[in-house]
Amino acid sequence: NAGVTQTPKFQVLKTGQSMTLQCAQDMNHNSMYWYRQDPGMGLRLIYYSASEGTTDKGEVPNGYNVSRLNKREFSLRLESAAPSQTSVYFCASSETRGVGSPLHFGNGTRLTVT
Amino acid sequence: DQQVKQNSPSLSVQEGRISILNCDYTNSMFDYFLWYKKYPAEGPTFLISISSIKDKNEDGRFTVFLNKSAKHLSLHIVPSQPGDSAVYFCAASEMNRDDKIIFGKGTRLHILP
């Protein structure tokens, strides 16, 4: 059971470079999410997708774009990376939107922007 | 402004004893609360949840208590085991608001032999 798979696990970028973080889930979940975790901070929502074909901004969307490619895949793109985007990024999915449906997380992508 | 607060960054408990992790929230619109557990280099995993219509939910060694009037919840782990050493995140959400799942900063629990 793969669950939620994120690639890559680690990435180092120079300021201004772009990259896409990939996420795929095999649980047939409808909702998918991107969070970032910074030292001493909780998880903060960047973007989410309540269902295939829809995306919405979360708490900290600036500097990011997302694509819900199909039901399985939800990618996060950094167009022009900045040192403030150094963080650990977690993708998550849930069966349905809203309460009562816990999030299932991937193992994260550790991104460093120099 | 932190809507979900875990005021203890870390906690050490003897193996076999009770671990109590605390969480406070400020938003009275929150009606569902969850605890997640996280090991290093892994993603958080769901542990236990409680809705605002209940004041207690139990699952094996884990019990979550909710005090709505005090806007406080706690996670009890009895008895504590070495594998419980991890970071625990409290999260709160509003019904059908995917953008309103707010996480606390986490409490690192150390189980001492």
Tab-separated table of N, CA and C in Angstrom, chain A residues 2-4 6 27 33-38 41-44 88-93 102-109, chain B residues 6 34-48 86-91 101 103-106:
chain	number	residue	atom	x	y	z
A	2	ALA	N	0.921	1.952	-1.138
A	2	ALA	CA	1.782	3.116	-1.235
A	2	ALA	C	1.166	4.291	-0.484
A	3	GLY	N	-0.150	4.496	-0.578
A	3	GLY	CA	-0.781	5.638	0.091
A	3	GLY	C	-0.548	6.904	-0.695
A	4	VAL	N	0.177	7.862	-0.094
A	4	VAL	CA	0.500	9.131	-0.733
A	4	VAL	C	1.998	9.149	-1.006
A	6	GLN	N	5.270	11.178	-2.599
A	6	GLN	CA	5.795	12.478	-2.999
A	6	GLN	C	7.174	12.324	-3.610
A	27	MET	N	-5.482	5.896	-3.127
A	27	MET	CA	-6.582	5.514	-2.239
A	27	MET	C	-7.937	5.964	-2.787
A	33	TYR	N	-4.252	18.009	-0.753
A	33	TYR	CA	-3.778	19.222	-0.079
A	33	TYR	C	-2.262	19.335	-0.194
A	34	TRP	N	-1.775	20.568	-0.145
A	34	TRP	CA	-0.352	20.830	0.017
A	34	TRP	C	-0.156	21.692	1.267
A	35	TYR	N	0.723	21.198	2.173
A	35	TYR	CA	1.080	21.920	3.379
A	35	TYR	C	2.590	22.179	3.372
A	36	ARG	N	2.990	23.192	4.123
A	36	ARG	CA	4.409	23.377	4.414
A	36	ARG	C	4.592	23.398	5.927
A	37	GLN	N	5.753	22.877	6.348
A	37	GLN	CA	6.079	22.876	7.766
A	37	GLN	C	7.427	23.540	7.961
A	38	ASP	N	7.453	24.574	8.770
A	38	ASP	CA	8.680	25.288	9.081
A	38	ASP	C	9.037	25.061	10.539
A	41	MET	N	6.876	25.783	13.720
A	41	MET	CA	5.545	26.151	13.218
A	41	MET	C	4.732	24.888	13.009
A	42	GLY	N	3.448	25.041	13.021
A	42	GLY	CA	2.589	23.928	12.642
A	42	GLY	C	2.559	23.795	11.133
A	43	LEU	N	1.736	22.897	10.673
A	43	LEU	CA	1.551	22.735	9.227
A	43	LEU	C	0.628	23.844	8.725
A	44	ARG	N	1.030	24.491	7.655
A	44	ARG	CA	0.212	25.561	7.090
A	44	ARG	C	-0.215	25.187	5.684
A	88	VAL	N	9.763	22.104	4.586
A	88	VAL	CA	9.383	20.733	4.275
A	88	VAL	C	7.940	20.777	3.779
A	89	TYR	N	7.721	20.202	2.611
A	89	TYR	CA	6.405	20.244	1.981
A	89	TYR	C	5.739	18.876	2.085
A	90	PHE	N	4.505	18.886	2.562
A	90	PHE	CA	3.739	17.651	2.693
A	90	PHE	C	2.503	17.710	1.813
A	91	CYS	N	2.293	16.650	1.084
A	91	CYS	CA	1.054	16.457	0.341
A	91	CYS	C	0.158	15.550	1.179
A	92	ALA	N	-1.132	15.761	1.104
A	92	ALA	CA	-2.066	14.925	1.854
A	92	ALA	C	-3.319	14.698	1.020
A	93	SER	N	-4.044	13.660	1.378
A	93	SER	CA	-5.319	13.406	0.714
A	93	SER	C	-6.339	12.986	1.757
A	102	PRO	N	-10.065	12.097	8.005
A	102	PRO	CA	-8.684	12.456	8.338
A	102	PRO	C	-7.792	12.550	7.121
A	103	LEU	N	-6.767	13.353	7.250
A	103	LEU	CA	-5.781	13.505	6.200
A	103	LEU	C	-4.778	12.356	6.237
A	104	HIS	N	-4.385	11.906	5.054
A	104	HIS	CA	-3.312	10.929	4.894
A	104	HIS	C	-2.148	11.664	4.232
A	105	PHE	N	-1.009	11.680	4.899
A	105	PHE	CA	0.121	12.464	4.435
A	105	PHE	C	1.167	11.609	3.740
A	106	GLY	N	1.861	12.230	2.785
A	106	GLY	CA	3.079	11.646	2.248
A	106	GLY	C	4.231	11.899	3.203
A	107	ASN	N	5.426	11.428	2.829
A	107	ASN	CA	6.583	11.558	3.706
A	107	ASN	C	7.345	12.865	3.532
A	108	GLY	N	6.883	13.732	2.677
A	108	GLY	CA	7.438	15.070	2.591
A	108	GLY	C	8.549	15.232	1.570
A	109	THR	N	8.715	16.484	1.135
A	109	THR	CA	9.845	16.900	0.300
A	109	THR	C	10.564	18.002	1.050
B	6	GLN	N	-0.385	24.778	21.154
B	6	GLN	CA	0.183	23.711	21.964
B	6	GLN	C	1.338	24.355	22.716
B	34	LEU	N	-8.605	16.915	15.882
B	34	LEU	CA	-7.855	15.712	15.553
B	34	LEU	C	-6.458	15.783	16.153
B	35	TRP	N	-5.904	14.620	16.414
B	35	TRP	CA	-4.503	14.512	16.812
B	35	TRP	C	-3.765	13.685	15.768
B	36	TYR	N	-2.582	14.186	15.401
B	36	TYR	CA	-1.704	13.486	14.476
B	36	TYR	C	-0.378	13.247	15.181
B	37	LYS	N	0.273	12.180	14.784
B	37	LYS	CA	1.560	11.780	15.342
B	37	LYS	C	2.573	11.795	14.215
B	38	LYS	N	3.782	12.296	14.497
B	38	LYS	CA	4.781	12.374	13.440
B	38	LYS	C	6.137	11.894	13.931
B	39	TYR	N	6.681	10.918	13.191
B	39	TYR	CA	8.051	10.469	13.415
B	39	TYR	C	8.982	11.247	12.488
B	40	PRO	N	10.268	11.358	12.837
B	40	PRO	CA	11.228	12.060	11.973
B	40	PRO	C	11.258	11.479	10.570
B	41	ALA	N	11.372	12.345	9.592
B	41	ALA	CA	11.480	11.975	8.172
B	41	ALA	C	10.239	11.243	7.651
B	42	GLU	N	9.140	11.332	8.362
B	42	GLU	CA	7.878	10.759	7.876
B	42	GLU	C	6.796	11.836	7.916
B	43	GLY	N	5.699	11.570	7.193
B	43	GLY	CA	4.570	12.471	7.294
B	43	GLY	C	3.755	12.197	8.548
B	44	PRO	N	2.934	13.170	8.963
B	44	PRO	CA	2.052	12.928	10.116
B	44	PRO	C	1.059	11.805	9.812
B	45	THR	N	0.706	11.071	10.845
B	45	THR	CA	-0.325	10.048	10.694
B	45	THR	C	-1.454	10.336	11.672
B	46	PHE	N	-2.668	10.096	11.229
B	46	PHE	CA	-3.847	10.350	12.038
B	46	PHE	C	-3.880	9.408	13.239
B	47	LEU	N	-4.223	9.967	14.402
B	47	LEU	CA	-4.249	9.173	15.626
B	47	LEU	C	-5.672	9.006	16.155
B	48	ILE	N	-6.338	10.095	16.428
B	48	ILE	CA	-7.656	10.044	17.031
B	48	ILE	C	-8.334	11.392	16.829
B	86	ALA	N	7.501	10.804	19.745
B	86	ALA	CA	7.192	11.404	18.439
B	86	ALA	C	6.756	12.843	18.693
B	87	VAL	N	6.467	13.557	17.613
B	87	VAL	CA	5.849	14.884	17.727
B	87	VAL	C	4.350	14.713	17.512
B	88	TYR	N	3.561	15.324	18.374
B	88	TYR	CA	2.108	15.226	18.297
B	88	TYR	C	1.528	16.595	17.926
B	89	PHE	N	0.725	16.594	16.871
B	89	PHE	CA	0.072	17.817	16.418
B	89	PHE	C	-1.414	17.758	16.737
B	90	CYS	N	-1.905	18.828	17.310
B	90	CYS	CA	-3.330	19.023	17.494
B	90	CYS	C	-3.833	19.799	16.277
B	91	ALA	N	-5.021	19.456	15.783
B	91	ALA	CA	-5.596	20.176	14.647
B	91	ALA	C	-7.078	20.401	14.909
B	101	ILE	N	-8.546	23.837	8.286
B	101	ILE	CA	-7.921	22.824	9.134
B	101	ILE	C	-6.656	23.467	9.666
B	103	PHE	N	-3.487	23.657	12.296
B	103	PHE	CA	-2.627	22.816	13.112
B	103	PHE	C	-1.915	23.644	14.183
B	104	GLY	N	-1.704	23.030	15.341
B	104	GLY	CA	-0.820	23.613	16.342
B	104	GLY	C	0.633	23.377	15.958
B	105	LYS	N	1.557	23.921	16.759
B	105	LYS	CA	2.978	23.815	16.435
B	105	LYS	C	3.576	22.467	16.821
B	106	GLY	N	2.855	21.698	17.584
B	106	GLY	CA	3.344	20.371	17.935
B	106	GLY	C	3.991	20.306	19.302
